[in-house]
Amino acid sequence: MNRKEIINRINSVWGVETYLEIGVQTEKNFLKVSAPKKLAVDPAFKIKLKRKIWYFLSYIKSRFFEMTSDDFFKNQASNIFKEKPLDVAFIDGLHTYDQSFRDFENCFKYLSQNGVVMFHDCNPDSVEAAAPAFSPQDMKEKFPKKETYEWNGDVWKSIVRLRSLHPELEVFTLDCDYGIGVVRRGKPHDMLSYSLEEIDKLTYADLKANRKRFLNLKEASYLNEFVETF
Ligand SMILES: C[S@@+](CC[C@H](N)C(=O)[O-])C[C@H]1O[C@@H](n2cnc3c(N)ncnc32)[C@H](O)[C@@H]1O
């Protein structure tokens, strides 16, 4: 199961109105997601004209904000979510702990009561993929000998933080497509007990040794159980 299928399943079962994707890049995911109102935020879109034409209906029904997520939340969000709150958000912009957590906090301010926030890239499978780099180029410079450059960053720490310090949230990670973190208001399955200082010091070795517990990692099929609770 991939991110598009997960998002579309949640969107259709729940009947969401407003979908926000932070970090869009190409048409790969955003234009294939179904929702009545779609918002795209990215400082550097790369959607080709022929793909815009191919996904014409989805494209014209969407709004594109060519800016960073911080600028979107600073200058646009309050106006956009004034009448209708945000229902589903997919955070896939700058893959750092700091930025992904800030994106979460900003989304949460506008999230509807039953809203869901998802994070991409929560389950890196190597120390290189988990490097807190600022771009794929930065990754290449940090690991010049590596052959492939999967870049998930340290987004996983946002999941550890939510599971440690937010008893009002249900948080789990689907074990597919580099790890899809899923968060909504509700009772946690269980909690971790790390402080902010301890989370800062966690390393990829800690994640590797505690993957299932840190992320509350679930088989992708757990999505079926999750959507039944809407
Ligand atoms: C991995 S790609 C997104 C992929 C897309 N969501 C998908 O599923 O195919 C990451 C994107 O995040 C964008 N990005 C980087 N920094 C960002 C920021 N501060 N705010 C929003 N987007 C950002 C990059 O320009 C890039 O296009």
Short mmCIF file of C-alpha atoms and ligand atoms in Angstrom, two decimals:
data_model
loop_
_atom_site.label_atom_id
_atom_site.label_comp_id
_atom_site.label_asym_id
_atom_site.label_seq_id
_atom_site.Cartn_x
_atom_site.Cartn_y
_atom_site.Cartn_z
CA MET A 1 0.00 0.00 0.00
CA ASN A 2 1.36 3.46 -0.82
CA ARG A 3 0.68 6.98 0.45
CA LYS A 4 -1.83 7.82 -2.27
CA GLU A 5 -3.92 4.73 -1.50
CA ILE A 6 -3.82 5.43 2.25
CA ILE A 7 -4.80 9.08 1.87
CA ASN A 8 -7.57 8.25 -0.62
CA ARG A 9 -8.96 5.53 1.64
CA ILE A 10 -9.12 7.91 4.60
CA ASN A 11 -10.54 10.71 2.45
CA SER A 12 -13.27 8.55 0.95
CA VAL A 13 -14.35 6.65 4.08
CA TRP A 14 -14.48 9.82 6.10
CA GLY A 15 -15.81 12.04 3.31
CA VAL A 16 -13.32 14.85 3.91
CA GLU A 17 -13.76 18.28 2.39
CA THR A 18 -10.36 19.90 2.70
CA TYR A 19 -7.00 18.22 2.02
CA LEU A 20 -3.62 19.94 2.45
CA GLU A 21 -0.31 18.56 1.17
CA ILE A 22 2.90 20.18 2.43
CA GLY A 23 5.73 19.33 0.02
CA VAL A 24 4.20 18.33 -3.32
CA GLN A 25 6.98 18.46 -5.93
CA THR A 26 5.42 16.58 -8.88
CA GLU A 27 1.96 15.22 -9.71
CA LYS A 28 2.98 11.83 -8.26
CA ASN A 29 0.75 12.07 -5.22
CA PHE A 30 -1.14 15.36 -5.00
CA LEU A 31 -3.03 15.30 -8.29
CA LYS A 32 -4.08 11.68 -7.69
CA VAL A 33 -5.58 12.38 -4.28
CA SER A 34 -9.36 12.81 -4.24
CA ALA A 35 -10.96 15.56 -2.15
CA PRO A 36 -13.40 18.38 -2.96
CA LYS A 37 -10.93 21.09 -1.90
CA LYS A 38 -7.19 20.47 -2.30
CA LEU A 39 -4.39 22.77 -1.20
CA ALA A 40 -0.78 22.33 -2.29
CA VAL A 41 2.20 24.03 -0.61
CA ASP A 42 5.73 23.84 -2.00
CA PRO A 43 8.40 26.48 -2.63
CA ALA A 44 9.39 24.71 -5.89
CA PHE A 45 6.62 22.85 -7.75
CA LYS A 46 7.71 20.57 -10.60
CA ILE A 47 4.42 19.61 -12.22
CA LYS A 48 4.75 19.22 -16.00
CA LEU A 49 2.19 20.82 -18.30
CA LYS A 50 1.18 17.49 -19.84
CA ARG A 51 0.48 16.07 -16.37
CA LYS A 52 -1.61 19.17 -15.56
CA ILE A 53 -3.63 18.45 -18.68
CA TRP A 54 -3.88 14.73 -17.88
CA TYR A 55 -5.18 15.52 -14.38
CA PHE A 56 -7.08 18.59 -15.61
CA LEU A 57 -10.09 18.34 -13.26
CA SER A 58 -7.96 17.71 -10.23
CA TYR A 59 -5.61 20.54 -11.24
CA ILE A 60 -8.27 23.22 -11.69
CA LYS A 61 -10.03 22.24 -8.47
CA SER A 62 -6.80 22.72 -6.51
CA ARG A 63 -5.02 25.75 -5.10
CA PHE A 64 -1.24 26.00 -5.32
CA PHE A 65 0.85 28.03 -2.89
CA GLU A 66 4.42 28.37 -4.12
CA MET A 67 6.06 29.11 -0.78
CA THR A 68 7.43 27.37 2.30
CA SER A 69 5.00 25.87 4.77
CA ASP A 70 6.09 28.44 7.37
CA ASP A 71 5.10 31.26 5.00
CA PHE A 72 1.84 29.52 4.15
CA PHE A 73 0.86 29.30 7.81
CA LYS A 74 2.07 32.83 8.54
CA ASN A 75 0.34 34.58 5.64
CA GLN A 76 -2.43 32.40 4.18
CA ALA A 77 -3.78 29.77 6.54
CA SER A 78 -5.99 31.85 8.83
CA ASN A 79 -7.87 33.24 5.86
CA ILE A 80 -8.16 29.91 4.06
CA PHE A 81 -9.37 27.91 7.05
CA LYS A 82 -11.61 30.69 8.38
CA GLU A 83 -14.84 29.11 7.15
CA LYS A 84 -13.97 25.44 6.82
CA PRO A 85 -11.29 23.78 8.90
CA LEU A 86 -8.63 21.43 7.63
CA ASP A 87 -9.70 17.76 7.49
CA VAL A 88 -6.68 15.84 6.29
CA ALA A 89 -3.06 16.99 6.04
CA PHE A 90 -0.09 15.16 4.56
CA ILE A 91 3.27 16.49 5.76
CA ASP A 92 6.04 15.75 3.25
CA GLY A 93 8.04 18.99 2.92
CA LEU A 94 11.40 19.54 4.58
CA HIS A 95 12.28 16.17 6.15
CA THR A 96 13.65 17.39 9.46
CA TYR A 97 12.34 16.81 12.97
CA ASP A 98 12.18 20.53 13.64
CA GLN A 99 10.25 21.47 10.49
CA SER A 100 7.96 18.42 10.43
CA PHE A 101 6.94 19.05 14.03
CA ARG A 102 6.31 22.73 13.32
CA ASP A 103 4.22 21.72 10.29
CA PHE A 104 2.24 19.41 12.55
CA GLU A 105 1.62 22.12 15.17
CA ASN A 106 0.51 24.54 12.48
CA CYS A 107 -1.83 22.00 10.86
CA PHE A 108 -3.26 21.10 14.25
CA LYS A 109 -4.32 24.72 14.89
CA TYR A 110 -6.72 24.49 11.94
CA LEU A 111 -7.68 20.81 12.16
CA SER A 112 -11.34 19.81 12.37
CA GLN A 113 -12.47 17.77 15.38
CA ASN A 114 -12.10 14.42 13.55
CA GLY A 115 -9.19 15.60 11.40
CA VAL A 116 -6.19 13.43 10.56
CA VAL A 117 -2.59 14.53 10.07
CA MET A 118 -0.19 12.19 8.29
CA PHE A 119 3.60 12.34 8.06
CA HIS A 120 5.56 10.73 5.26
CA ASP A 121 9.03 9.20 5.83
CA CYS A 122 8.69 8.13 9.47
CA ASN A 123 10.51 4.81 9.10
CA PRO A 124 14.00 5.22 7.57
CA ASP A 125 15.92 1.97 7.09
CA SER A 126 19.51 3.22 7.21
CA VAL A 127 21.56 5.78 9.08
CA GLU A 128 22.05 7.66 5.80
CA ALA A 129 18.33 7.78 4.96
CA ALA A 130 17.71 9.08 8.49
CA ALA A 131 20.34 11.83 8.31
CA PRO A 132 18.98 15.20 9.37
CA ALA A 133 19.95 16.78 6.05
CA PHE A 134 18.31 19.84 4.49
CA SER A 135 17.89 18.48 0.94
CA PRO A 136 18.78 15.45 -1.20
CA GLN A 137 21.80 17.49 -2.40
CA ASP A 138 22.89 18.03 1.19
CA MET A 139 22.57 14.23 1.66
CA LYS A 140 24.85 13.60 -1.32
CA GLU A 141 27.45 15.92 0.14
CA LYS A 142 27.22 14.25 3.55
CA PHE A 143 27.42 10.71 2.10
CA PRO A 144 29.34 11.02 -1.19
CA LYS A 145 29.95 7.25 -1.46
CA LYS A 146 26.36 6.14 -1.08
CA GLU A 147 24.81 4.72 -4.25
CA THR A 148 21.15 5.47 -3.62
CA TYR A 149 19.81 8.50 -1.89
CA GLU A 150 16.60 7.73 -0.08
CA TRP A 151 16.10 10.75 2.14
CA ASN A 152 13.65 10.34 5.00
CA GLY A 153 15.49 12.52 7.50
CA ASP A 154 14.67 12.52 11.21
CA VAL A 155 10.90 13.03 10.85
CA TRP A 156 10.64 9.88 13.04
CA LYS A 157 11.48 12.03 16.06
CA SER A 158 8.19 13.91 15.58
CA ILE A 159 6.38 10.60 16.10
CA VAL A 160 8.43 9.87 19.24
CA ARG A 161 7.60 13.36 20.53
CA LEU A 162 3.88 13.01 19.88
CA ARG A 163 3.90 9.58 21.52
CA SER A 164 5.79 10.91 24.54
CA LEU A 165 4.23 14.26 25.25
CA HIS A 166 0.71 14.25 23.80
CA PRO A 167 -1.71 12.08 25.80
CA GLU A 168 -4.60 13.64 23.84
CA LEU A 169 -3.49 12.08 20.54
CA GLU A 170 -3.74 8.65 18.93
CA VAL A 171 -0.52 8.07 16.98
CA PHE A 172 0.71 5.12 14.92
CA THR A 173 2.86 4.44 11.87
CA LEU A 174 1.87 2.23 8.95
CA ASP A 175 4.76 0.05 7.88
CA CYS A 176 4.77 0.84 4.16
CA ASP A 177 6.03 3.55 1.77
CA TYR A 178 8.87 4.64 4.12
CA GLY A 179 6.50 4.81 7.08
CA ILE A 180 3.25 6.78 7.11
CA GLY A 181 2.65 8.35 10.53
CA VAL A 182 -1.04 8.85 11.33
CA VAL A 183 -2.28 11.21 14.06
CA ARG A 184 -5.70 12.24 15.26
CA ARG A 185 -7.35 13.37 18.49
CA GLY A 186 -8.08 10.40 20.72
CA LYS A 187 -6.78 7.97 23.27
CA PRO A 188 -3.18 6.84 22.67
CA HIS A 189 -2.64 3.09 22.21
CA ASP A 190 0.22 3.43 24.69
CA MET A 191 2.76 6.13 25.46
CA LEU A 192 6.51 6.67 25.50
CA SER A 193 8.11 8.75 28.23
CA TYR A 194 10.91 10.75 26.62
CA SER A 195 11.52 14.38 27.49
CA LEU A 196 12.27 16.96 24.79
CA GLU A 197 15.96 16.88 25.76
CA GLU A 198 16.05 13.08 25.51
CA ILE A 199 14.33 13.12 22.11
CA ASP A 200 16.92 15.61 20.82
CA LYS A 201 19.67 13.17 21.76
CA LEU A 202 18.10 10.04 20.24
CA THR A 203 20.05 8.57 17.31
CA TYR A 204 19.28 6.28 14.38
CA ALA A 205 20.78 3.41 16.45
CA ASP A 206 18.07 4.04 19.07
CA LEU A 207 15.38 3.95 16.39
CA LYS A 208 16.80 0.73 14.93
CA ALA A 209 16.77 -0.97 18.34
CA ASN A 210 13.25 0.24 19.22
CA ARG A 211 11.53 0.71 15.86
CA LYS A 212 8.22 -0.95 16.68
CA ARG A 213 7.82 0.74 20.06
CA PHE A 214 9.05 4.21 19.05
CA LEU A 215 6.79 4.42 16.01
CA ASN A 216 3.89 2.26 17.22
CA LEU A 217 4.51 0.44 13.96
CA LYS A 218 1.52 -1.35 12.44
CA GLU A 219 1.05 -3.54 9.38
CA ALA A 220 -0.42 -1.54 6.49
CA SER A 221 -3.61 -3.64 6.84
CA TYR A 222 -4.25 -1.90 10.19
CA LEU A 223 -5.68 0.94 8.09
CA ASN A 224 -8.86 -1.18 7.67
CA GLU A 225 -9.37 -1.23 11.43
CA PHE A 226 -8.59 2.48 11.70
CA VAL A 227 -11.08 3.66 9.09
CA GLU A 228 -13.86 1.60 10.70
CA THR A 229 -13.66 3.92 13.71
CA PHE A 230 -14.64 7.06 11.78
C1 LIG B 1 9.67 14.45 -1.18
S1 LIG B 1 9.09 15.84 -2.03
C2 LIG B 1 7.35 15.70 -1.87
C3 LIG B 1 6.79 14.51 -2.55
C4 LIG B 1 5.27 14.40 -2.64
N1 LIG B 1 4.57 14.71 -1.42
C5 LIG B 1 4.87 13.00 -3.07
O1 LIG B 1 4.24 12.30 -2.30
O2 LIG B 1 5.23 12.63 -4.19
C6 LIG B 1 9.48 17.13 -0.93
C7 LIG B 1 9.08 18.52 -1.40
O3 LIG B 1 9.10 19.37 -0.27
C8 LIG B 1 9.39 20.65 -0.72
N2 LIG B 1 9.84 21.46 0.41
C9 LIG B 1 11.10 21.65 0.88
N3 LIG B 1 11.11 22.51 1.91
C10 LIG B 1 9.81 22.86 2.11
C11 LIG B 1 9.16 23.73 3.03
N4 LIG B 1 9.86 24.40 3.96
N5 LIG B 1 7.82 23.88 2.95
C12 LIG B 1 7.10 23.19 2.01
N6 LIG B 1 7.67 22.35 1.12
C13 LIG B 1 9.01 22.20 1.16
C14 LIG B 1 10.45 20.44 -1.80
O4 LIG B 1 10.46 21.56 -2.70
C15 LIG B 1 9.97 19.14 -2.44
O5 LIG B 1 9.25 19.41 -3.61
#
